mmCIF file of C-alpha atoms in Angstrom:
data_model
loop_
_atom_site.group_PDB
_atom_site.id
_atom_site.type_symbol
_atom_site.label_atom_id
_atom_site.label_comp_id
_atom_site.label_asym_id
_atom_site.label_seq_id
_atom_site.Cartn_x
_atom_site.Cartn_y
_atom_site.Cartn_z
ATOM 1 C CA ASP A 1 -19.804 -13.214 -8.514
ATOM 2 C CA ALA A 2 -18.589 -14.008 -4.981
ATOM 3 C CA ARG A 3 -16.861 -11.104 -3.258
ATOM 4 C CA VAL A 4 -15.938 -9.936 0.191
ATOM 5 C CA THR A 5 -17.960 -6.858 1.069
ATOM 6 C CA GLN A 6 -17.032 -4.201 3.590
ATOM 7 C CA THR A 7 -18.969 -1.319 5.071
ATOM 8 C CA PRO A 8 -18.562 1.561 5.307
ATOM 9 C CA ARG A 9 -16.166 2.292 2.437
ATOM 10 C CA ASP A 10 -15.182 5.583 4.006
ATOM 11 C CA LYS A 11 -15.459 6.810 7.578
ATOM 12 C CA VAL A 12 -14.442 10.162 9.007
ATOM 13 C CA THR A 13 -14.762 10.533 12.744
ATOM 14 C CA GLU A 14 -13.443 12.551 15.623
ATOM 15 C CA MET A 15 -10.922 11.347 18.137
ATOM 16 C CA GLY A 16 -12.545 9.481 20.981
ATOM 17 C CA GLN A 17 -15.500 8.189 18.977
ATOM 18 C CA GLU A 18 -16.286 4.511 18.545
ATOM 19 C CA VAL A 19 -15.805 3.084 15.057
ATOM 20 C CA THR A 20 -17.310 -0.173 13.835
ATOM 21 C CA MET A 21 -16.300 -1.737 10.542
ATOM 22 C CA ARG A 22 -18.178 -4.675 9.072
ATOM 23 C CA CYS A 23 -17.240 -7.416 6.688
ATOM 24 C CA GLN A 24 -19.206 -10.107 4.919
ATOM 25 C CA PRO A 25 -16.856 -12.905 3.875
ATOM 26 C CA ILE A 26 -17.438 -14.996 0.793
ATOM 27 C CA LEU A 27 -20.126 -17.582 1.486
ATOM 28 C CA GLY A 28 -18.520 -20.855 2.471
ATOM 29 C CA HIS A 29 -15.140 -19.405 3.418
ATOM 30 C CA ASN A 30 -14.208 -20.320 6.971
ATOM 31 C CA THR A 31 -11.110 -18.162 7.465
ATOM 32 C CA VAL A 32 -11.446 -14.411 7.934
ATOM 33 C CA PHE A 33 -8.654 -11.864 8.329
ATOM 34 C CA TRP A 34 -8.464 -8.198 9.316
ATOM 35 C CA TYR A 35 -5.568 -6.108 7.990
ATOM 36 C CA ARG A 36 -4.554 -2.482 8.327
ATOM 37 C CA GLN A 37 -2.680 -0.700 5.546
ATOM 38 C CA THR A 38 -0.713 2.531 5.934
ATOM 39 C CA MET A 39 2.024 4.106 3.873
ATOM 40 C CA MET A 40 4.517 3.728 6.689
ATOM 41 C CA GLN A 41 3.753 0.191 7.873
ATOM 42 C CA GLY A 42 2.342 -1.443 4.777
ATOM 43 C CA LEU A 43 -0.096 -4.325 5.266
ATOM 44 C CA GLU A 44 -0.324 -5.465 8.865
ATOM 45 C CA LEU A 45 -2.344 -8.440 10.057
ATOM 46 C CA LEU A 46 -4.518 -7.441 13.000
ATOM 47 C CA ALA A 47 -6.494 -10.617 13.651
ATOM 48 C CA TYR A 48 -7.878 -13.713 12.032
ATOM 49 C CA PHE A 49 -10.597 -16.271 12.623
ATOM 50 C CA ARG A 50 -11.211 -19.821 11.572
ATOM 51 C CA ASN A 51 -14.721 -21.212 11.866
ATOM 52 C CA ARG A 52 -15.603 -18.003 13.732
ATOM 53 C CA ALA A 53 -13.059 -18.686 16.485
ATOM 54 C CA PRO A 54 -10.288 -16.125 16.962
ATOM 55 C CA LEU A 55 -6.941 -17.774 16.245
ATOM 56 C CA ASP A 56 -4.584 -14.841 16.479
ATOM 57 C CA ASP A 57 -5.088 -11.229 17.408
ATOM 58 C CA SER A 58 -1.533 -10.481 18.413
ATOM 59 C CA GLY A 59 -1.287 -7.711 15.827
ATOM 60 C CA MET A 60 -4.126 -5.769 17.356
ATOM 61 C CA PRO A 61 -3.824 -3.095 20.076
ATOM 62 C CA LYS A 62 -5.870 -4.853 22.745
ATOM 63 C CA ASP A 63 -6.778 -1.803 24.762
ATOM 64 C CA ARG A 64 -8.879 -0.201 22.057
ATOM 65 C CA PHE A 65 -9.442 -2.736 19.262
ATOM 66 C CA SER A 66 -11.753 -5.715 19.272
ATOM 67 C CA ALA A 67 -12.683 -8.184 16.539
ATOM 68 C CA GLU A 68 -15.608 -10.579 16.536
ATOM 69 C CA MET A 69 -17.585 -12.887 14.290
ATOM 70 C CA PRO A 70 -21.172 -12.899 15.550
ATOM 71 C CA ASP A 71 -22.033 -15.383 12.804
ATOM 72 C CA ALA A 72 -20.478 -16.941 9.723
ATOM 73 C CA THR A 73 -21.633 -14.113 7.479
ATOM 74 C CA LEU A 74 -20.429 -11.166 9.561
ATOM 75 C CA ALA A 75 -17.106 -10.072 10.979
ATOM 76 C CA THR A 76 -16.695 -6.817 12.880
ATOM 77 C CA LEU A 77 -13.728 -4.702 13.894
ATOM 78 C CA LYS A 78 -14.302 -2.065 16.547
ATOM 79 C CA ILE A 79 -12.082 0.739 17.745
ATOM 80 C CA GLN A 80 -13.025 2.445 21.000
ATOM 81 C CA PRO A 81 -11.878 5.117 21.557
ATOM 82 C CA SER A 82 -10.436 6.000 18.173
ATOM 83 C CA GLU A 83 -7.247 8.022 17.838
ATOM 84 C CA PRO A 84 -5.707 9.924 14.898
ATOM 85 C CA ARG A 85 -2.987 7.273 14.583
ATOM 86 C CA ASP A 86 -5.705 4.732 13.726
ATOM 87 C CA SER A 87 -6.242 6.490 10.398
ATOM 88 C CA ALA A 88 -5.611 3.855 7.733
ATOM 89 C CA VAL A 89 -7.339 1.572 5.264
ATOM 90 C CA TYR A 90 -8.726 -1.522 6.957
ATOM 91 C CA PHE A 91 -9.136 -4.638 4.843
ATOM 92 C CA CYS A 92 -11.089 -7.753 5.503
ATOM 93 C CA ALA A 93 -10.151 -10.925 3.626
ATOM 94 C CA SER A 94 -11.576 -14.418 3.592
ATOM 95 C CA GLY A 95 -10.076 -17.722 2.590
ATOM 96 C CA PRO A 96 -11.560 -21.027 1.495
ATOM 97 C CA ASN A 97 -11.648 -24.073 3.719
ATOM 98 C CA GLY A 98 -8.502 -26.111 4.025
ATOM 99 C CA ASP A 99 -4.816 -25.280 4.214
ATOM 100 C CA ARG A 100 -4.890 -22.989 1.194
ATOM 101 C CA GLY A 101 -7.356 -20.693 2.910
ATOM 102 C CA ILE A 102 -4.479 -19.076 4.777
ATOM 103 C CA ASN A 103 -2.609 -18.274 1.579
ATOM 104 C CA GLU A 104 -5.218 -17.709 -1.116
ATOM 105 C CA GLN A 105 -7.047 -14.827 0.441
ATOM 106 C CA PHE A 106 -9.802 -12.802 -1.148
ATOM 107 C CA PHE A 107 -9.720 -9.181 -0.046
ATOM 108 C CA GLY A 108 -12.585 -6.777 0.303
ATOM 109 C CA PRO A 109 -12.401 -3.206 -1.030
ATOM 110 C CA GLY A 110 -11.415 -1.794 2.356
ATOM 111 C CA THR A 111 -12.699 0.839 4.747
ATOM 112 C CA ARG A 112 -10.765 4.099 4.650
ATOM 113 C CA LEU A 113 -10.797 5.475 8.182
ATOM 114 C CA THR A 114 -9.851 9.047 9.013
ATOM 115 C CA VAL A 115 -9.754 10.070 12.666
ATOM 116 C CA LEU A 116 -9.544 13.814 13.177
ATOM 117 C CA GLY B 1 10.200 -11.260 12.906
ATOM 118 C CA GLN B 2 10.161 -12.536 9.358
ATOM 119 C CA GLN B 3 10.615 -9.769 6.809
ATOM 120 C CA LEU B 4 10.341 -9.714 3.060
ATOM 121 C CA ASN B 5 12.535 -7.316 1.113
ATOM 122 C CA GLN B 6 10.865 -6.412 -2.120
ATOM 123 C CA SER B 7 12.596 -4.643 -4.992
ATOM 124 C CA PRO B 8 12.447 -2.402 -6.745
ATOM 125 C CA GLN B 9 10.214 -0.100 -4.726
ATOM 126 C CA SER B 10 8.923 1.507 -7.894
ATOM 127 C CA MET B 11 9.245 1.057 -11.620
ATOM 128 C CA PHE B 12 8.524 3.394 -14.497
ATOM 129 C CA ILE B 13 8.268 1.586 -17.807
ATOM 130 C CA GLN B 14 6.813 2.034 -21.264
ATOM 131 C CA GLU B 15 3.926 -0.008 -22.527
ATOM 132 C CA GLY B 16 5.134 -3.209 -24.114
ATOM 133 C CA GLU B 17 8.211 -3.569 -21.947
ATOM 134 C CA ASP B 18 8.850 -6.613 -19.791
ATOM 135 C CA VAL B 19 8.918 -6.210 -16.015
ATOM 136 C CA SER B 20 10.834 -8.101 -13.389
ATOM 137 C CA MET B 21 10.589 -7.776 -9.615
ATOM 138 C CA ASN B 22 11.727 -9.915 -6.736
ATOM 139 C CA CYS B 23 11.353 -10.629 -3.085
ATOM 140 C CA THR B 24 14.002 -11.922 -0.714
ATOM 141 C CA SER B 25 14.200 -12.913 2.905
ATOM 142 C CA SER B 26 16.712 -14.235 5.387
ATOM 143 C CA SER B 27 14.071 -16.755 6.475
ATOM 144 C CA ILE B 28 12.885 -19.905 4.741
ATOM 145 C CA PHE B 29 9.267 -20.079 3.627
ATOM 146 C CA ASN B 30 7.051 -22.951 2.497
ATOM 147 C CA THR B 31 4.775 -20.853 0.294
ATOM 148 C CA TRP B 32 5.292 -17.782 -1.846
ATOM 149 C CA LEU B 33 2.506 -15.725 -3.372
ATOM 150 C CA TRP B 34 2.124 -12.629 -5.488
ATOM 151 C CA TYR B 35 -0.766 -10.197 -5.111
ATOM 152 C CA LYS B 36 -1.651 -7.046 -7.047
ATOM 153 C CA GLN B 37 -3.463 -4.021 -5.649
ATOM 154 C CA ASP B 38 -5.277 -1.526 -7.863
ATOM 155 C CA PRO B 39 -5.961 1.982 -6.529
ATOM 156 C CA GLY B 40 -8.874 2.017 -4.095
ATOM 157 C CA GLU B 41 -9.160 -1.759 -3.997
ATOM 158 C CA GLY B 42 -7.880 -4.657 -1.966
ATOM 159 C CA PRO B 43 -5.064 -6.927 -3.120
ATOM 160 C CA VAL B 44 -5.917 -9.694 -5.575
ATOM 161 C CA LEU B 45 -4.046 -12.992 -5.717
ATOM 162 C CA LEU B 46 -2.100 -13.458 -8.952
ATOM 163 C CA ILE B 47 -0.005 -16.571 -8.415
ATOM 164 C CA ALA B 48 0.577 -19.043 -5.578
ATOM 165 C CA LEU B 49 3.730 -21.187 -5.375
ATOM 166 C CA TYR B 50 3.911 -24.190 -3.095
ATOM 167 C CA LYS B 51 7.133 -26.005 -4.020
ATOM 168 C CA ALA B 52 10.733 -24.855 -4.087
ATOM 169 C CA GLY B 53 11.820 -24.395 -7.692
ATOM 170 C CA GLU B 54 8.243 -24.208 -8.931
ATOM 171 C CA LEU B 55 7.700 -21.979 -11.970
ATOM 172 C CA THR B 56 4.107 -20.974 -12.616
ATOM 173 C CA SER B 57 2.475 -18.781 -15.244
ATOM 174 C CA ASN B 58 -0.801 -16.892 -15.293
ATOM 175 C CA GLY B 59 -1.212 -15.323 -18.709
ATOM 176 C CA ARG B 60 1.611 -12.818 -19.174
ATOM 177 C CA LEU B 61 2.749 -13.283 -15.583
ATOM 178 C CA THR B 62 5.359 -15.805 -14.520
ATOM 179 C CA ALA B 63 6.563 -16.379 -10.978
ATOM 180 C CA GLN B 64 9.137 -18.693 -9.453
ATOM 181 C CA PHE B 65 9.688 -20.082 -5.966
ATOM 182 C CA GLY B 66 13.437 -19.899 -5.340
ATOM 183 C CA ILE B 67 15.357 -23.123 -4.754
ATOM 184 C CA THR B 68 16.704 -21.816 -1.436
ATOM 185 C CA ARG B 69 13.101 -21.089 -0.358
ATOM 186 C CA LYS B 70 14.247 -17.597 0.600
ATOM 187 C CA ASP B 71 13.194 -15.742 -2.518
ATOM 188 C CA SER B 72 10.746 -15.419 -5.368
ATOM 189 C CA PHE B 73 10.452 -13.368 -8.514
ATOM 190 C CA LEU B 74 7.624 -12.156 -10.698
ATOM 191 C CA ASN B 75 7.925 -11.322 -14.390
ATOM 192 C CA ILE B 76 5.364 -9.548 -16.523
ATOM 193 C CA SER B 77 5.811 -9.759 -20.259
ATOM 194 C CA ALA B 78 4.677 -7.132 -22.758
ATOM 195 C CA SER B 79 3.169 -4.784 -20.179
ATOM 196 C CA ILE B 80 -0.176 -3.123 -20.847
ATOM 197 C CA PRO B 81 -1.858 -0.140 -19.129
ATOM 198 C CA SER B 82 -3.960 -2.308 -16.813
ATOM 199 C CA ASP B 83 -0.776 -3.738 -15.283
ATOM 200 C CA VAL B 84 -0.378 -0.471 -13.362
ATOM 201 C CA GLY B 85 -0.677 -0.956 -9.627
ATOM 202 C CA ILE B 86 1.223 -2.165 -6.586
ATOM 203 C CA TYR B 87 2.559 -5.710 -6.572
ATOM 204 C CA PHE B 88 3.070 -7.452 -3.240
ATOM 205 C CA CYS B 89 4.922 -10.613 -2.548
ATOM 206 C CA ALA B 90 3.723 -12.649 0.411
ATOM 207 C CA ALA B 91 5.062 -15.729 2.101
ATOM 208 C CA ASN B 92 4.059 -18.269 4.686
ATOM 209 C CA PHE B 93 6.223 -20.536 6.777
ATOM 210 C CA GLY B 94 3.258 -22.571 7.850
ATOM 211 C CA ASN B 95 2.479 -20.663 11.015
ATOM 212 C CA GLU B 96 -0.868 -19.658 9.591
ATOM 213 C CA LYS B 97 0.088 -16.066 8.913
ATOM 214 C CA LEU B 98 0.994 -14.412 5.662
ATOM 215 C CA THR B 99 3.889 -11.986 5.726
ATOM 216 C CA PHE B 100 3.616 -9.307 3.056
ATOM 217 C CA GLY B 101 6.415 -7.440 1.307
ATOM 218 C CA THR B 102 6.494 -3.661 1.084
ATOM 219 C CA GLY B 103 5.301 -3.603 -2.512
ATOM 220 C CA THR B 104 6.553 -2.598 -5.949
ATOM 221 C CA ARG B 105 4.648 0.271 -7.530
ATOM 222 C CA LEU B 106 4.435 -0.119 -11.303
ATOM 223 C CA THR B 107 3.774 2.930 -13.458
ATOM 224 C CA ILE B 108 3.500 2.913 -17.228
ATOM 225 C CA ILE B 109 4.787 6.003 -18.975
ATOM 226 C CA PRO B 110 2.712 7.067 -21.994
#
């Protein structure tokens, strides 16, 4: 049963600490997305990759957020330093190869981040 | 930027009732999709629509891509308890980003 996995599922940290969230996309998917979900803003696209290359990170605060794909099986999203306003659920999603990979996304279960 | 207006924001229905929700925009899109999110989980794709006027079913769910390419609707027939959740429309103009609607929260009253 192919699924996107994310770790940790929950993270509570103090303001100023570094946070790293990890995602394992579905094997064979070449498009990976990072989203943030809050009650106020809904689902926001932070960044996405195709074949491990970053294609768009315009939705991401550049001063504190960074996203990478060290290899095809791992995507990371880092926040340094974290702030209370970063509290949200962060989703990773992957899409199959081809044009439909942008649309037919498979989401992970999310990482619920709380910054105190 | 491109925005999707989803309505209603929430629905309270009884089991067995039919449900209808829609999504509109002032922009034209090439693709419309509907996702569902259960509590504590990520969204799951329900239906993808790739042609204007297209009507597609997935079990009790039916969705249509509006002729003007500016809207889409989702119908659920004979609702059951597991239909509870948040339904999101999403659309793509072809710029390689999905735009998501604000969601319709469906609650089934016992």
